[in-house]
């Protein structure tokens, strides 16, 4: 599993990669995989209460490699939400002017799950 960190205050058009952290601990990998499955159906809070929006990529290698993408949202009340979505090229360019409402609208309001914080990551 690789965790890519990007600078949010960059003046560049594309996101500016700060660091990539690799994790090969089998216990941590299992925990990260189980975490996304443990969520319960929930209604996403209004965009004005959303603090951060992240894109998580789960890549599976082997005979049939594939990737799964999840939008991970945290809000001002300490709640965390996740939703699997279809990633496409329109997500490749960083637009600082893109509003949270537009991002959420793009992937939809249905199908969100409330999850615990990504404590396994720290």
Short mmCIF file of C-alpha atoms in Angstrom, two decimals:
data_model
loop_
_atom_site.label_atom_id
_atom_site.label_comp_id
_atom_site.label_asym_id
_atom_site.label_seq_id
_atom_site.Cartn_x
_atom_site.Cartn_y
_atom_site.Cartn_z
CA UNK A 1 0.00 0.00 0.00
CA UNK A 2 1.30 3.44 -0.89
CA UNK A 3 0.11 6.68 0.62
CA UNK A 4 0.70 9.77 -1.51
CA UNK A 5 0.70 13.17 0.15
CA UNK A 6 0.11 16.32 -1.88
CA UNK A 7 0.63 19.98 -1.03
CA UNK A 8 -2.67 21.87 -0.88
CA UNK A 9 -1.25 25.38 -1.10
CA UNK A 10 0.78 24.90 -4.28
CA UNK A 11 0.66 27.55 -6.99
CA UNK A 12 1.18 24.89 -9.68
CA UNK A 13 -1.66 23.75 -11.92
CA UNK A 14 -1.21 20.06 -11.05
CA UNK A 15 -1.12 18.77 -7.47
CA UNK A 16 2.38 18.92 -6.00
CA UNK A 17 3.51 15.57 -4.61
CA UNK A 18 5.24 15.96 -1.23
CA UNK A 19 5.91 12.39 -0.16
CA UNK A 20 5.00 8.76 -0.82
CA UNK A 21 4.94 6.34 2.09
CA UNK A 22 5.02 2.60 1.42
CA UNK A 23 3.46 0.10 3.81
CA UNK A 24 4.06 -3.63 3.54
CA UNK A 25 2.87 -4.80 6.97
CA UNK A 26 0.30 -7.60 6.27
CA UNK A 27 -1.65 -6.76 9.46
CA UNK A 28 -1.94 -3.09 8.48
CA UNK A 29 -2.94 -3.99 4.92
CA UNK A 30 -5.72 -6.25 6.22
CA UNK A 31 -6.85 -3.53 8.62
CA UNK A 32 -6.97 -0.96 5.78
CA UNK A 33 -9.01 -3.33 3.62
CA UNK A 34 -11.43 -4.26 6.42
CA UNK A 35 -11.88 -0.61 7.43
CA UNK A 36 -13.59 0.36 4.17
CA UNK A 37 -16.05 -2.52 4.51
CA UNK A 38 -17.15 -1.71 8.08
CA UNK A 39 -19.08 1.47 7.27
CA UNK A 40 -22.80 1.89 7.83
CA UNK A 41 -25.18 3.66 5.42
CA UNK A 42 -25.39 7.36 6.24
CA UNK A 43 -26.41 10.71 4.83
CA UNK A 44 -23.51 12.97 3.96
CA UNK A 45 -23.55 16.31 5.82
CA UNK A 46 -24.03 19.54 3.90
CA UNK A 47 -20.94 20.76 2.01
CA UNK A 48 -20.46 23.74 4.34
CA UNK A 49 -19.77 21.27 7.18
CA UNK A 50 -17.21 19.26 5.19
CA UNK A 51 -13.60 19.92 6.19
CA UNK A 52 -11.57 17.71 3.86
CA UNK A 53 -12.10 15.55 0.79
CA UNK A 54 -9.61 12.80 -0.09
CA UNK A 55 -9.36 10.25 -2.88
CA UNK A 56 -8.22 6.81 -1.75
CA UNK A 57 -6.94 4.31 -4.29
CA UNK A 58 -6.81 0.61 -3.49
CA UNK A 59 -4.68 -1.18 -6.10
CA UNK A 60 -4.62 -4.95 -6.26
CA UNK A 61 -1.80 -6.60 -8.19
CA UNK A 62 -1.48 -10.14 -9.43
CA UNK A 63 -3.02 -12.12 -12.29
CA UNK A 64 -5.99 -9.73 -12.52
CA UNK A 65 -4.78 -6.30 -11.41
CA UNK A 66 -7.44 -3.73 -10.59
CA UNK A 67 -7.93 -0.48 -8.71
CA UNK A 68 -10.82 0.71 -6.57
CA UNK A 69 -11.36 4.39 -5.79
CA UNK A 70 -13.04 5.86 -2.74
CA UNK A 71 -13.93 9.40 -1.79
CA UNK A 72 -13.16 9.93 1.90
CA UNK A 73 -14.76 12.96 3.57
CA UNK A 74 -14.24 14.39 7.05
CA UNK A 75 -16.52 16.98 8.60
CA UNK A 76 -16.30 19.65 11.29
CA UNK A 77 -18.01 17.38 13.83
CA UNK A 78 -15.33 14.68 13.61
CA UNK A 79 -17.35 12.29 11.44
CA UNK A 80 -15.89 10.39 8.49
CA UNK A 81 -17.60 9.13 5.35
CA UNK A 82 -16.55 6.97 2.42
CA UNK A 83 -18.00 6.14 -0.97
CA UNK A 84 -16.65 4.03 -3.80
CA UNK A 85 -16.76 5.79 -7.17
CA UNK A 86 -15.61 5.38 -10.75
CA UNK A 87 -12.40 7.31 -11.27
CA UNK A 88 -11.80 8.92 -14.66
CA UNK A 89 -9.52 11.47 -16.28
CA UNK A 90 -11.62 14.41 -15.10
CA UNK A 91 -10.19 13.91 -11.61
CA UNK A 92 -6.58 14.20 -12.82
CA UNK A 93 -6.44 17.98 -12.93
CA UNK A 94 -6.49 19.94 -9.73
CA UNK A 95 -8.83 22.90 -9.70
CA UNK A 96 -8.47 25.00 -6.58
CA UNK A 97 -11.61 26.88 -7.58
CA UNK A 98 -13.73 23.72 -7.64
CA UNK A 99 -16.16 23.98 -4.75
CA UNK A 100 -16.88 21.15 -2.35
CA UNK A 101 -20.48 21.18 -3.54
CA UNK A 102 -19.32 20.48 -7.09
CA UNK A 103 -17.07 17.60 -6.04
CA UNK A 104 -19.83 15.96 -4.00
CA UNK A 105 -22.39 16.54 -6.75
CA UNK A 106 -20.04 14.91 -9.26
CA UNK A 107 -19.93 11.59 -7.40
CA UNK A 108 -23.46 11.74 -5.97
CA UNK A 109 -25.22 12.00 -2.64
CA UNK A 110 -26.31 8.37 -2.40
CA UNK A 111 -24.24 5.37 -1.33
CA UNK A 112 -22.19 7.04 1.42
CA UNK A 113 -21.10 5.11 4.51
CA UNK A 114 -20.05 6.47 7.87
CA UNK A 115 -16.70 4.99 8.93
CA UNK A 116 -14.28 5.36 11.79
CA UNK A 117 -11.30 7.68 11.41
CA UNK A 118 -8.34 6.22 9.52
CA UNK A 119 -6.47 5.57 12.77
CA UNK A 120 -4.77 2.57 11.19
CA UNK A 121 -2.95 5.08 9.01
CA UNK A 122 -1.20 6.95 11.82
#
